[in-house]
């Protein structure tokens, strides 16, 4: 193994010839201008070689500066290496909040934005939709600022790390709020799918969990609400009698507070707490996001493969994300439903199964950029109407292909 180490899951050993952790933007610019190849690594929570390089692996964790709140505009400026779990309580102490968070507060802001990472919410977009401006060092080593409304903005936010090193972002905020989280058990898929829209609209953030060991069972519904939790008894669902972990049989201590107890937004929106290892720790992940009108077909397709999926999956999560205009966002142009798989760490078996899942899903399904998928590059490109514009923007921002790697070559971007 090289000095660059591995990703979070340990299934990718980085092959970088050098590792750098610059402390200033000028150092970042100098490094990029002199490097033949460079990629940025954040919290290492991607499950593929998307962040790998045979050149210099660059971390922004030591980049100087901290969050700066512009109260007049309701915008917070953050360095790209900052984690959501470090920003959120800082914002809350100043009376502000982000509209949504992902399941894990452990991830870096720039990395989550670049891969289109999301939380859940019928009316809430991915984390990338919170970005109002960003600053990056392009392939010439020049500092560029892109703001919402600029011609290239929608193509620059979800960038896959191919346009430059994002050194700072400005995020929209709103007044701080409280939420409660309630876990329900006992629902069945036939009942939930018959009232899928109603279930998703009954909370600010809703996640459906199943292990597919029982193809009829929705094992848990995680409901995060600003108001009182809904009554789901018509679905046969009852509130859990104690805290739950999404994975069966695991202690719930790493999870955020449940049982309908109200608390700060940042301690309810994620599933897991920053001080603990989230989920299973050793795991792999895949996710496919399908347009809302294809949701039932997609879930039924996965349900039909339950006997193939169950031996490899730790848990499957179904949740919604609102549409956006970001060219490489899996929610580009349409509200989507995400079908997420947390797998056992058996990469050969998972990669052998993924083509079956992808063939069963509607051809509109878009894979999460930071997770495992088997689709060929041309098949992925066909699902993004602005793909040619993405390639052209990449050519302008990185004419020397400094940010290219094996992963981008497979995708053709």
mmCIF file of C-alpha atoms in Angstrom:
data_model
loop_
_atom_site.group_PDB
_atom_site.id
_atom_site.type_symbol
_atom_site.label_atom_id
_atom_site.label_comp_id
_atom_site.label_asym_id
_atom_site.label_seq_id
_atom_site.Cartn_x
_atom_site.Cartn_y
_atom_site.Cartn_z
ATOM 1 C CA UNK A 1 0.000 0.000 0.000
ATOM 2 C CA UNK A 2 1.274 3.498 -0.831
ATOM 3 C CA UNK A 3 1.602 6.290 1.704
ATOM 4 C CA UNK A 4 -1.784 7.535 0.462
ATOM 5 C CA UNK A 5 -3.611 4.806 2.408
ATOM 6 C CA UNK A 6 -7.140 3.609 1.641
ATOM 7 C CA UNK A 7 -10.662 4.900 1.401
ATOM 8 C CA UNK A 8 -13.128 4.718 4.303
ATOM 9 C CA UNK A 9 -14.222 1.154 3.560
ATOM 10 C CA UNK A 10 -10.742 -0.161 2.893
ATOM 11 C CA UNK A 11 -11.734 -1.568 -0.517
ATOM 12 C CA UNK A 12 -9.681 1.019 -2.452
ATOM 13 C CA UNK A 13 -5.941 1.414 -1.884
ATOM 14 C CA UNK A 14 -4.892 4.800 -3.258
ATOM 15 C CA UNK A 15 -2.039 4.653 -5.755
ATOM 16 C CA UNK A 16 -0.844 8.260 -5.479
ATOM 17 C CA UNK A 17 2.874 8.890 -5.841
ATOM 18 C CA UNK A 18 2.649 11.797 -3.376
ATOM 19 C CA UNK A 19 0.303 13.185 -0.739
ATOM 20 C CA UNK A 20 -0.097 16.904 0.005
ATOM 21 C CA UNK A 21 -2.018 18.862 2.630
ATOM 22 C CA UNK A 22 -1.615 22.561 1.729
ATOM 23 C CA UNK A 23 -2.555 25.166 4.307
ATOM 24 C CA UNK A 24 -3.178 28.143 1.989
ATOM 25 C CA UNK A 25 -4.958 28.744 -1.305
ATOM 26 C CA UNK A 26 -1.671 29.952 -2.808
ATOM 27 C CA UNK A 27 -0.097 26.616 -1.925
ATOM 28 C CA UNK A 28 -2.974 24.814 -3.601
ATOM 29 C CA UNK A 29 -2.548 26.912 -6.762
ATOM 30 C CA UNK A 30 1.202 26.297 -6.863
ATOM 31 C CA UNK A 31 0.761 22.575 -6.359
ATOM 32 C CA UNK A 32 -1.837 22.283 -9.131
ATOM 33 C CA UNK A 33 0.228 24.336 -11.583
ATOM 34 C CA UNK A 34 3.264 22.103 -11.074
ATOM 35 C CA UNK A 35 1.529 18.712 -10.914
ATOM 36 C CA UNK A 36 1.075 16.406 -13.867
ATOM 37 C CA UNK A 37 -1.873 14.706 -12.159
ATOM 38 C CA UNK A 38 -3.755 15.660 -9.004
ATOM 39 C CA UNK A 39 -6.994 14.618 -7.293
ATOM 40 C CA UNK A 40 -8.595 15.863 -4.093
ATOM 41 C CA UNK A 41 -9.564 13.490 -1.305
ATOM 42 C CA UNK A 42 -12.068 14.546 1.347
ATOM 43 C CA UNK A 43 -13.325 12.303 4.130
ATOM 44 C CA UNK A 44 -12.542 9.219 1.965
ATOM 45 C CA UNK A 45 -16.170 8.157 2.062
ATOM 46 C CA UNK A 46 -16.388 7.281 -1.643
ATOM 47 C CA UNK A 47 -16.481 3.566 -2.375
ATOM 48 C CA UNK A 48 -14.831 3.585 -5.797
ATOM 49 C CA UNK A 49 -11.569 4.972 -7.181
ATOM 50 C CA UNK A 50 -13.199 8.325 -8.007
ATOM 51 C CA UNK A 51 -10.629 10.182 -5.858
ATOM 52 C CA UNK A 52 -7.594 8.089 -6.803
ATOM 53 C CA UNK A 53 -4.662 9.300 -8.894
ATOM 54 C CA UNK A 54 -1.212 8.174 -9.923
ATOM 55 C CA UNK A 55 -0.016 11.703 -9.234
ATOM 56 C CA UNK A 56 -0.584 13.830 -6.116
ATOM 57 C CA UNK A 57 -3.446 13.145 -3.719
ATOM 58 C CA UNK A 58 -4.404 16.463 -2.177
ATOM 59 C CA UNK A 59 -6.258 16.892 1.117
ATOM 60 C CA UNK A 60 -7.905 20.184 2.110
ATOM 61 C CA UNK A 61 -8.265 19.210 5.776
ATOM 62 C CA UNK A 62 -5.452 21.590 6.826
ATOM 63 C CA UNK A 63 -6.570 24.532 4.671
ATOM 64 C CA UNK A 64 -6.550 27.716 6.736
ATOM 65 C CA UNK A 65 -9.717 29.513 7.756
ATOM 66 C CA UNK A 66 -13.047 28.571 9.220
ATOM 67 C CA UNK A 67 -16.699 29.317 8.559
ATOM 68 C CA UNK A 68 -17.746 32.942 8.125
ATOM 69 C CA UNK A 69 -21.414 33.903 8.405
ATOM 70 C CA UNK A 70 -22.831 36.774 6.378
ATOM 71 C CA UNK A 71 -26.016 37.372 8.359
ATOM 72 C CA UNK A 72 -27.301 40.025 5.982
ATOM 73 C CA UNK A 73 -27.331 37.583 3.066
ATOM 74 C CA UNK A 74 -28.009 34.461 5.114
ATOM 75 C CA UNK A 75 -24.941 32.803 3.602
ATOM 76 C CA UNK A 76 -22.058 30.978 5.259
ATOM 77 C CA UNK A 77 -18.634 30.775 3.607
ATOM 78 C CA UNK A 78 -16.695 27.590 4.367
ATOM 79 C CA UNK A 79 -13.336 26.094 3.380
ATOM 80 C CA UNK A 80 -13.754 23.083 1.128
ATOM 81 C CA UNK A 81 -12.244 20.617 3.576
ATOM 82 C CA UNK A 82 -14.644 21.401 6.424
ATOM 83 C CA UNK A 83 -16.999 18.599 7.530
ATOM 84 C CA UNK A 84 -20.743 19.106 7.910
ATOM 85 C CA UNK A 85 -20.530 17.806 11.478
ATOM 86 C CA UNK A 86 -18.134 20.634 12.377
ATOM 87 C CA UNK A 87 -20.081 23.356 10.563
ATOM 88 C CA UNK A 88 -23.603 22.480 11.755
ATOM 89 C CA UNK A 89 -23.287 23.167 15.523
ATOM 90 C CA UNK A 90 -21.283 26.309 14.750
ATOM 91 C CA UNK A 91 -24.144 27.544 12.576
ATOM 92 C CA UNK A 92 -26.778 26.569 15.145
ATOM 93 C CA UNK A 93 -25.003 28.558 17.846
ATOM 94 C CA UNK A 94 -25.427 31.596 15.610
ATOM 95 C CA UNK A 95 -29.112 30.996 14.987
ATOM 96 C CA UNK A 96 -28.777 29.533 11.478
ATOM 97 C CA UNK A 97 -29.259 26.151 9.846
ATOM 98 C CA UNK A 98 -28.852 24.253 6.602
ATOM 99 C CA UNK A 99 -32.038 23.004 4.963
ATOM 100 C CA UNK A 100 -30.830 19.418 4.980
ATOM 101 C CA UNK A 101 -27.946 17.127 5.877
ATOM 102 C CA UNK A 102 -26.840 13.715 4.686
ATOM 103 C CA UNK A 103 -27.083 10.579 6.825
ATOM 104 C CA UNK A 104 -23.489 11.055 7.982
ATOM 105 C CA UNK A 105 -22.147 14.348 9.384
ATOM 106 C CA UNK A 106 -18.621 12.927 8.942
ATOM 107 C CA UNK A 107 -18.307 13.852 5.256
ATOM 108 C CA UNK A 108 -16.495 16.883 3.842
ATOM 109 C CA UNK A 109 -18.604 19.640 2.328
ATOM 110 C CA UNK A 110 -16.719 19.957 -0.958
ATOM 111 C CA UNK A 111 -16.650 16.194 -1.483
ATOM 112 C CA UNK A 112 -20.355 15.774 -0.783
ATOM 113 C CA UNK A 113 -21.268 18.617 -3.136
ATOM 114 C CA UNK A 114 -19.003 17.366 -5.934
ATOM 115 C CA UNK A 115 -20.656 13.931 -5.936
ATOM 116 C CA UNK A 116 -24.280 15.068 -5.646
ATOM 117 C CA UNK A 117 -24.669 13.605 -2.165
ATOM 118 C CA UNK A 118 -28.046 14.198 -0.521
ATOM 119 C CA UNK A 119 -30.207 13.715 2.496
ATOM 120 C CA UNK A 120 -33.905 13.020 2.201
ATOM 121 C CA UNK A 121 -36.865 15.289 1.740
ATOM 122 C CA UNK A 122 -39.905 15.593 -0.488
ATOM 123 C CA UNK A 123 -39.283 19.311 -0.942
ATOM 124 C CA UNK A 124 -35.523 19.451 -0.304
ATOM 125 C CA UNK A 125 -32.778 19.243 -2.892
ATOM 126 C CA UNK A 126 -29.380 17.597 -2.611
ATOM 127 C CA UNK A 127 -26.613 19.210 -0.571
ATOM 128 C CA UNK A 128 -25.279 20.741 -3.791
ATOM 129 C CA UNK A 129 -28.418 22.900 -4.118
ATOM 130 C CA UNK A 130 -27.337 24.811 -1.000
ATOM 131 C CA UNK A 131 -24.310 26.203 -2.857
ATOM 132 C CA UNK A 132 -24.672 29.832 -3.970
ATOM 133 C CA UNK A 133 -21.028 30.387 -4.933
ATOM 134 C CA UNK A 134 -17.745 28.507 -5.050
ATOM 135 C CA UNK A 135 -14.071 29.211 -5.530
ATOM 136 C CA UNK A 136 -11.728 26.739 -7.176
ATOM 137 C CA UNK A 137 -8.229 26.408 -8.538
ATOM 138 C CA UNK A 138 -8.587 25.339 -12.162
ATOM 139 C CA UNK A 139 -6.228 23.230 -14.267
ATOM 140 C CA UNK A 140 -4.053 26.261 -15.028
ATOM 141 C CA UNK A 141 -3.531 26.913 -11.324
ATOM 142 C CA UNK A 142 -5.776 29.997 -11.427
ATOM 143 C CA UNK A 143 -8.334 30.930 -8.767
ATOM 144 C CA UNK A 144 -11.849 31.184 -10.217
ATOM 145 C CA UNK A 145 -15.091 32.238 -8.550
ATOM 146 C CA UNK A 146 -18.439 30.985 -9.885
ATOM 147 C CA UNK A 147 -21.749 32.312 -8.565
ATOM 148 C CA UNK A 148 -25.352 31.212 -8.949
ATOM 149 C CA UNK A 149 -26.623 32.776 -12.161
ATOM 150 C CA UNK A 150 -23.247 32.597 -13.951
ATOM 151 C CA UNK A 151 -23.353 30.654 -17.240
ATOM 152 C CA UNK A 152 -21.124 27.837 -15.939
ATOM 153 C CA UNK A 153 -22.556 27.619 -12.428
ATOM 154 C CA UNK A 154 -24.962 24.733 -12.997
ATOM 155 C CA UNK A 155 -22.162 22.718 -14.569
ATOM 156 C CA UNK A 156 -19.594 23.524 -11.899
ATOM 157 C CA UNK A 157 -21.230 22.530 -8.624
ATOM 158 C CA UNK A 158 -21.505 18.747 -9.034
ATOM 159 C CA UNK A 159 -18.097 18.485 -10.687
ATOM 160 C CA UNK A 160 -16.795 14.979 -9.849
ATOM 161 C CA UNK A 161 -13.500 16.671 -8.993
ATOM 162 C CA UNK A 162 -12.809 17.218 -12.688
ATOM 163 C CA UNK A 163 -12.924 21.018 -12.892
ATOM 164 C CA UNK A 164 -10.498 21.994 -10.153
ATOM 165 C CA UNK A 165 -9.784 22.075 -6.449
ATOM 166 C CA UNK A 166 -12.719 23.660 -4.593
ATOM 167 C CA UNK A 167 -11.140 25.815 -1.896
ATOM 168 C CA UNK A 168 -14.268 27.580 -0.611
ATOM 169 C CA UNK A 169 -18.044 27.407 -0.924
ATOM 170 C CA UNK A 170 -20.860 29.715 0.072
ATOM 171 C CA UNK A 171 -23.973 27.942 1.344
ATOM 172 C CA UNK A 172 -27.522 29.192 1.781
ATOM 173 C CA UNK A 173 -28.776 29.079 5.367
ATOM 174 C CA UNK A 174 -32.114 29.567 7.102
ATOM 175 C CA UNK A 175 -33.154 30.292 10.695
ATOM 176 C CA UNK A 176 -32.251 27.485 13.114
ATOM 177 C CA UNK A 177 -35.063 25.067 13.908
ATOM 178 C CA UNK A 178 -35.857 22.012 15.990
ATOM 179 C CA UNK A 179 -36.980 18.591 14.831
ATOM 180 C CA UNK A 180 -38.127 15.280 16.238
ATOM 181 C CA UNK A 181 -37.260 11.844 14.925
ATOM 182 C CA UNK A 182 -39.578 8.847 15.210
ATOM 183 C CA UNK A 183 -38.922 5.320 13.983
ATOM 184 C CA UNK A 184 -41.917 3.218 12.918
ATOM 185 C CA UNK A 185 -42.005 -0.547 12.487
ATOM 186 C CA UNK A 186 -44.404 -3.093 11.018
ATOM 187 C CA UNK A 187 -45.326 -1.582 7.627
ATOM 188 C CA UNK A 188 -45.624 -3.706 4.476
ATOM 189 C CA UNK A 189 -44.459 -2.740 0.988
ATOM 190 C CA UNK A 190 -47.852 -3.191 -0.666
ATOM 191 C CA UNK A 191 -49.417 -0.684 1.726
ATOM 192 C CA UNK A 192 -46.516 1.782 1.535
ATOM 193 C CA UNK A 193 -46.307 1.700 -2.260
ATOM 194 C CA UNK A 194 -50.060 2.220 -2.556
ATOM 195 C CA UNK A 195 -49.665 5.454 -0.552
ATOM 196 C CA UNK A 196 -46.052 6.271 -1.358
ATOM 197 C CA UNK A 197 -46.594 9.991 -1.962
ATOM 198 C CA UNK A 198 -48.582 10.397 1.247
ATOM 199 C CA UNK A 199 -45.898 8.608 3.277
ATOM 200 C CA UNK A 200 -43.106 10.751 1.869
ATOM 201 C CA UNK A 201 -45.068 13.972 2.411
ATOM 202 C CA UNK A 202 -45.863 13.110 6.021
ATOM 203 C CA UNK A 203 -42.376 14.127 7.183
ATOM 204 C CA UNK A 204 -39.692 16.646 6.338
ATOM 205 C CA UNK A 205 -37.266 13.754 5.809
ATOM 206 C CA UNK A 206 -38.417 10.153 5.402
ATOM 207 C CA UNK A 207 -36.339 6.989 4.983
ATOM 208 C CA UNK A 208 -37.657 3.476 4.409
ATOM 209 C CA UNK A 209 -35.316 0.686 5.526
ATOM 210 C CA UNK A 210 -35.429 -2.998 4.629
ATOM 211 C CA UNK A 211 -33.012 -5.921 4.587
ATOM 212 C CA UNK A 212 -35.064 -7.697 1.866
ATOM 213 C CA UNK A 213 -34.955 -10.856 3.958
ATOM 214 C CA UNK A 214 -38.724 -10.546 3.924
ATOM 215 C CA UNK A 215 -39.641 -9.143 0.512
ATOM 216 C CA UNK A 216 -42.948 -7.858 1.892
ATOM 217 C CA UNK A 217 -41.590 -5.999 4.925
ATOM 218 C CA UNK A 218 -40.572 -2.383 5.371
ATOM 219 C CA UNK A 219 -38.504 -3.027 8.484
ATOM 220 C CA UNK A 220 -38.293 0.604 9.637
ATOM 221 C CA UNK A 221 -39.597 4.025 8.619
ATOM 222 C CA UNK A 222 -37.435 6.872 9.928
ATOM 223 C CA UNK A 223 -39.557 10.011 10.120
ATOM 224 C CA UNK A 224 -37.899 13.389 10.807
ATOM 225 C CA UNK A 225 -40.401 16.197 11.361
ATOM 226 C CA UNK A 226 -40.487 19.840 12.400
ATOM 227 C CA UNK A 227 -44.034 19.289 13.596
ATOM 228 C CA UNK A 228 -45.599 16.316 15.388
ATOM 229 C CA UNK A 229 -44.955 12.850 13.967
ATOM 230 C CA UNK A 230 -47.798 11.494 11.801
ATOM 231 C CA UNK A 231 -50.031 8.558 12.644
ATOM 232 C CA UNK A 232 -49.016 5.640 10.410
ATOM 233 C CA UNK A 233 -51.332 3.074 11.981
ATOM 234 C CA UNK A 234 -53.290 2.816 8.729
ATOM 235 C CA UNK A 235 -50.134 1.255 7.264
ATOM 236 C CA UNK A 236 -49.883 -1.165 10.167
ATOM 237 C CA UNK A 237 -46.862 0.793 11.399
ATOM 238 C CA UNK A 238 -46.280 1.516 15.078
ATOM 239 C CA UNK A 239 -43.661 3.698 16.805
ATOM 240 C CA UNK A 240 -40.641 1.687 17.939
ATOM 241 C CA UNK A 241 -40.530 1.027 21.699
ATOM 242 C CA UNK A 242 -36.879 2.097 21.920
ATOM 243 C CA UNK A 243 -34.016 3.570 19.886
ATOM 244 C CA UNK A 244 -33.165 1.715 16.711
ATOM 245 C CA UNK A 245 -30.146 1.341 14.434
ATOM 246 C CA UNK A 246 -30.919 0.963 10.703
ATOM 247 C CA UNK A 247 -28.953 -2.289 10.673
ATOM 248 C CA UNK A 248 -30.667 -5.104 12.572
ATOM 249 C CA UNK A 249 -29.075 -6.226 15.804
ATOM 250 C CA UNK A 250 -26.694 -3.264 16.186
ATOM 251 C CA UNK A 251 -26.738 -1.025 19.239
ATOM 252 C CA UNK A 252 -28.414 2.323 18.551
ATOM 253 C CA UNK A 253 -25.959 4.471 20.525
ATOM 254 C CA UNK A 254 -24.241 5.821 17.352
ATOM 255 C CA UNK A 255 -27.612 7.072 16.052
ATOM 256 C CA UNK A 256 -29.172 10.489 16.526
ATOM 257 C CA UNK A 257 -31.947 10.778 19.181
ATOM 258 C CA UNK A 258 -35.313 9.218 18.370
ATOM 259 C CA UNK A 259 -38.585 8.502 20.216
ATOM 260 C CA UNK A 260 -40.091 11.831 19.120
ATOM 261 C CA UNK A 261 -37.827 13.910 21.362
ATOM 262 C CA UNK A 262 -37.308 17.369 19.905
ATOM 263 C CA UNK A 263 -33.827 18.789 19.457
ATOM 264 C CA UNK A 264 -31.580 20.844 17.151
ATOM 265 C CA UNK A 265 -31.859 20.216 13.418
ATOM 266 C CA UNK A 266 -28.253 19.037 13.138
ATOM 267 C CA UNK A 267 -28.839 16.352 15.777
ATOM 268 C CA UNK A 268 -31.895 14.905 13.999
ATOM 269 C CA UNK A 269 -31.408 15.227 10.223
ATOM 270 C CA UNK A 270 -28.415 12.833 10.066
ATOM 271 C CA UNK A 271 -28.964 9.226 11.035
ATOM 272 C CA UNK A 272 -25.643 9.043 12.879
ATOM 273 C CA UNK A 273 -23.705 11.126 15.388
ATOM 274 C CA UNK A 274 -20.283 12.575 14.610
ATOM 275 C CA UNK A 275 -18.580 11.048 17.646
ATOM 276 C CA UNK A 276 -19.295 7.481 16.505
ATOM 277 C CA UNK A 277 -18.430 5.249 13.564
ATOM 278 C CA UNK A 278 -21.552 5.358 11.396
ATOM 279 C CA UNK A 279 -23.463 2.504 9.848
ATOM 280 C CA UNK A 280 -21.567 -0.811 9.871
ATOM 281 C CA UNK A 281 -18.079 0.643 9.513
ATOM 282 C CA UNK A 282 -16.804 -2.099 7.203
ATOM 283 C CA UNK A 283 -19.222 -1.927 4.290
ATOM 284 C CA UNK A 284 -19.674 -1.068 0.635
ATOM 285 C CA UNK A 285 -22.381 1.161 -0.807
ATOM 286 C CA UNK A 286 -24.323 1.610 -4.046
ATOM 287 C CA UNK A 287 -27.265 3.849 -4.842
ATOM 288 C CA UNK A 288 -29.497 4.476 -7.826
ATOM 289 C CA UNK A 289 -31.754 7.506 -8.175
ATOM 290 C CA UNK A 290 -34.812 7.177 -10.401
ATOM 291 C CA UNK A 291 -37.341 9.795 -11.518
ATOM 292 C CA UNK A 292 -40.342 9.920 -9.249
ATOM 293 C CA UNK A 293 -42.676 8.520 -11.909
ATOM 294 C CA UNK A 294 -40.466 5.413 -12.134
ATOM 295 C CA UNK A 295 -40.211 4.904 -8.378
ATOM 296 C CA UNK A 296 -42.740 2.130 -7.969
ATOM 297 C CA UNK A 297 -41.360 0.173 -10.933
ATOM 298 C CA UNK A 298 -37.850 0.541 -9.552
ATOM 299 C CA UNK A 299 -38.752 -0.585 -6.037
ATOM 300 C CA UNK A 300 -40.733 -3.532 -7.382
ATOM 301 C CA UNK A 301 -37.760 -4.485 -9.576
ATOM 302 C CA UNK A 302 -35.472 -4.545 -6.572
ATOM 303 C CA UNK A 303 -38.108 -6.379 -4.573
ATOM 304 C CA UNK A 304 -38.165 -9.022 -7.283
ATOM 305 C CA UNK A 305 -34.440 -9.576 -6.750
ATOM 306 C CA UNK A 306 -34.738 -9.760 -2.976
ATOM 307 C CA UNK A 307 -33.529 -13.358 -2.779
ATOM 308 C CA UNK A 308 -30.355 -12.374 -4.684
ATOM 309 C CA UNK A 309 -29.846 -9.153 -2.732
ATOM 310 C CA UNK A 310 -30.545 -10.312 0.827
ATOM 311 C CA UNK A 311 -27.383 -12.438 1.301
ATOM 312 C CA UNK A 312 -25.145 -9.450 0.452
ATOM 313 C CA UNK A 313 -27.027 -6.440 1.779
ATOM 314 C CA UNK A 314 -26.799 -5.134 5.323
ATOM 315 C CA UNK A 315 -29.671 -2.733 4.750
ATOM 316 C CA UNK A 316 -31.433 -0.949 1.891
ATOM 317 C CA UNK A 317 -32.768 2.607 2.244
ATOM 318 C CA UNK A 318 -35.388 4.319 0.067
ATOM 319 C CA UNK A 319 -35.774 8.108 0.219
ATOM 320 C CA UNK A 320 -36.668 11.125 -1.938
ATOM 321 C CA UNK A 321 -34.774 14.161 -3.280
ATOM 322 C CA UNK A 322 -36.213 17.221 -4.990
ATOM 323 C CA UNK A 323 -35.281 18.186 -8.557
ATOM 324 C CA UNK A 324 -32.534 20.669 -9.414
ATOM 325 C CA UNK A 325 -30.799 22.229 -12.440
ATOM 326 C CA UNK A 326 -27.234 21.048 -11.780
ATOM 327 C CA UNK A 327 -25.952 19.271 -14.881
ATOM 328 C CA UNK A 328 -24.397 16.240 -13.184
ATOM 329 C CA UNK A 329 -26.799 15.972 -10.278
ATOM 330 C CA UNK A 330 -28.667 12.646 -10.218
ATOM 331 C CA UNK A 331 -31.740 14.806 -9.545
ATOM 332 C CA UNK A 332 -31.179 16.977 -12.633
ATOM 333 C CA UNK A 333 -34.526 17.976 -14.090
ATOM 334 C CA UNK A 334 -36.685 15.657 -12.014
ATOM 335 C CA UNK A 335 -37.723 14.726 -8.490
ATOM 336 C CA UNK A 336 -36.074 11.409 -7.699
ATOM 337 C CA UNK A 337 -36.312 8.440 -5.384
ATOM 338 C CA UNK A 338 -33.000 7.028 -4.187
ATOM 339 C CA UNK A 339 -32.585 3.289 -3.626
ATOM 340 C CA UNK A 340 -29.479 2.866 -1.510
ATOM 341 C CA UNK A 341 -27.680 -0.375 -0.692
ATOM 342 C CA UNK A 342 -25.260 -0.881 2.201
ATOM 343 C CA UNK A 343 -23.423 -4.085 1.317
ATOM 344 C CA UNK A 344 -21.184 -6.499 3.172
ATOM 345 C CA UNK A 345 -17.551 -5.921 2.232
ATOM 346 C CA UNK A 346 -17.344 -8.525 -0.520
ATOM 347 C CA UNK A 347 -16.555 -6.448 -3.570
ATOM 348 C CA UNK A 348 -16.360 -9.250 -6.112
ATOM 349 C CA UNK A 349 -19.793 -10.553 -5.135
ATOM 350 C CA UNK A 350 -21.322 -7.055 -5.058
ATOM 351 C CA UNK A 351 -19.863 -6.113 -8.441
ATOM 352 C CA UNK A 352 -21.191 -9.364 -9.886
ATOM 353 C CA UNK A 353 -24.693 -8.559 -8.640
ATOM 354 C CA UNK A 354 -24.847 -4.892 -9.671
ATOM 355 C CA UNK A 355 -25.394 -5.582 -13.409
ATOM 356 C CA UNK A 356 -28.473 -7.629 -12.495
ATOM 357 C CA UNK A 357 -29.858 -4.770 -10.432
ATOM 358 C CA UNK A 358 -29.030 -2.208 -13.128
ATOM 359 C CA UNK A 359 -30.704 -4.334 -15.806
ATOM 360 C CA UNK A 360 -33.851 -4.659 -13.687
ATOM 361 C CA UNK A 361 -34.118 -0.957 -12.872
ATOM 362 C CA UNK A 362 -35.758 1.466 -15.314
ATOM 363 C CA UNK A 363 -33.227 2.845 -17.844
ATOM 364 C CA UNK A 364 -33.717 6.272 -16.250
ATOM 365 C CA UNK A 365 -31.849 5.203 -13.070
ATOM 366 C CA UNK A 366 -28.750 7.291 -12.360
ATOM 367 C CA UNK A 367 -26.022 5.918 -10.066
ATOM 368 C CA UNK A 368 -24.649 7.915 -7.149
ATOM 369 C CA UNK A 369 -21.234 9.203 -8.239
ATOM 370 C CA UNK A 370 -19.440 8.342 -5.007
ATOM 371 C CA UNK A 371 -20.631 4.746 -4.766
ATOM 372 C CA UNK A 372 -20.206 1.469 -6.636
ATOM 373 C CA UNK A 373 -21.925 0.870 -9.961
ATOM 374 C CA UNK A 374 -21.241 -1.263 -13.037
ATOM 375 C CA UNK A 375 -22.841 0.806 -15.808
ATOM 376 C CA UNK A 376 -20.568 1.666 -18.730
ATOM 377 C CA UNK A 377 -19.664 5.289 -19.323
ATOM 378 C CA UNK A 378 -21.814 5.693 -22.435
ATOM 379 C CA UNK A 379 -24.848 4.300 -20.596
ATOM 380 C CA UNK A 380 -24.344 6.791 -17.766
ATOM 381 C CA UNK A 381 -23.768 9.702 -20.162
ATOM 382 C CA UNK A 382 -27.027 8.958 -21.983
ATOM 383 C CA UNK A 383 -28.948 9.636 -18.763
ATOM 384 C CA UNK A 384 -27.665 13.232 -18.489
ATOM 385 C CA UNK A 385 -29.039 15.689 -21.101
ATOM 386 C CA UNK A 386 -26.180 18.165 -20.521
ATOM 387 C CA UNK A 387 -23.352 15.610 -20.784
ATOM 388 C CA UNK A 388 -21.764 17.222 -23.847
ATOM 389 C CA UNK A 389 -21.784 20.565 -22.046
ATOM 390 C CA UNK A 390 -20.090 18.916 -19.067
ATOM 391 C CA UNK A 391 -17.314 17.564 -21.304
ATOM 392 C CA UNK A 392 -16.838 20.960 -22.959
ATOM 393 C CA UNK A 393 -16.672 22.737 -19.594
ATOM 394 C CA UNK A 394 -14.109 20.220 -18.363
ATOM 395 C CA UNK A 395 -11.967 20.890 -21.444
ATOM 396 C CA UNK A 396 -12.002 24.635 -20.720
ATOM 397 C CA UNK A 397 -11.321 24.330 -16.997
ATOM 398 C CA UNK A 398 -8.692 21.582 -17.234
ATOM 399 C CA UNK A 399 -7.092 21.631 -20.703
ATOM 400 C CA UNK A 400 -4.035 19.691 -19.492
ATOM 401 C CA UNK A 401 -6.134 16.914 -17.921
ATOM 402 C CA UNK A 402 -4.447 17.392 -14.540
ATOM 403 C CA UNK A 403 -7.605 16.233 -12.707
ATOM 404 C CA UNK A 404 -8.194 13.170 -14.891
ATOM 405 C CA UNK A 405 -7.833 9.652 -13.515
ATOM 406 C CA UNK A 406 -8.856 6.102 -14.367
ATOM 407 C CA UNK A 407 -12.372 6.678 -13.015
ATOM 408 C CA UNK A 408 -13.036 9.763 -15.175
ATOM 409 C CA UNK A 409 -11.552 7.941 -18.190
ATOM 410 C CA UNK A 410 -14.096 5.135 -17.761
ATOM 411 C CA UNK A 411 -16.879 7.720 -17.674
ATOM 412 C CA UNK A 412 -15.488 9.738 -20.576
ATOM 413 C CA UNK A 413 -15.407 13.053 -18.774
#
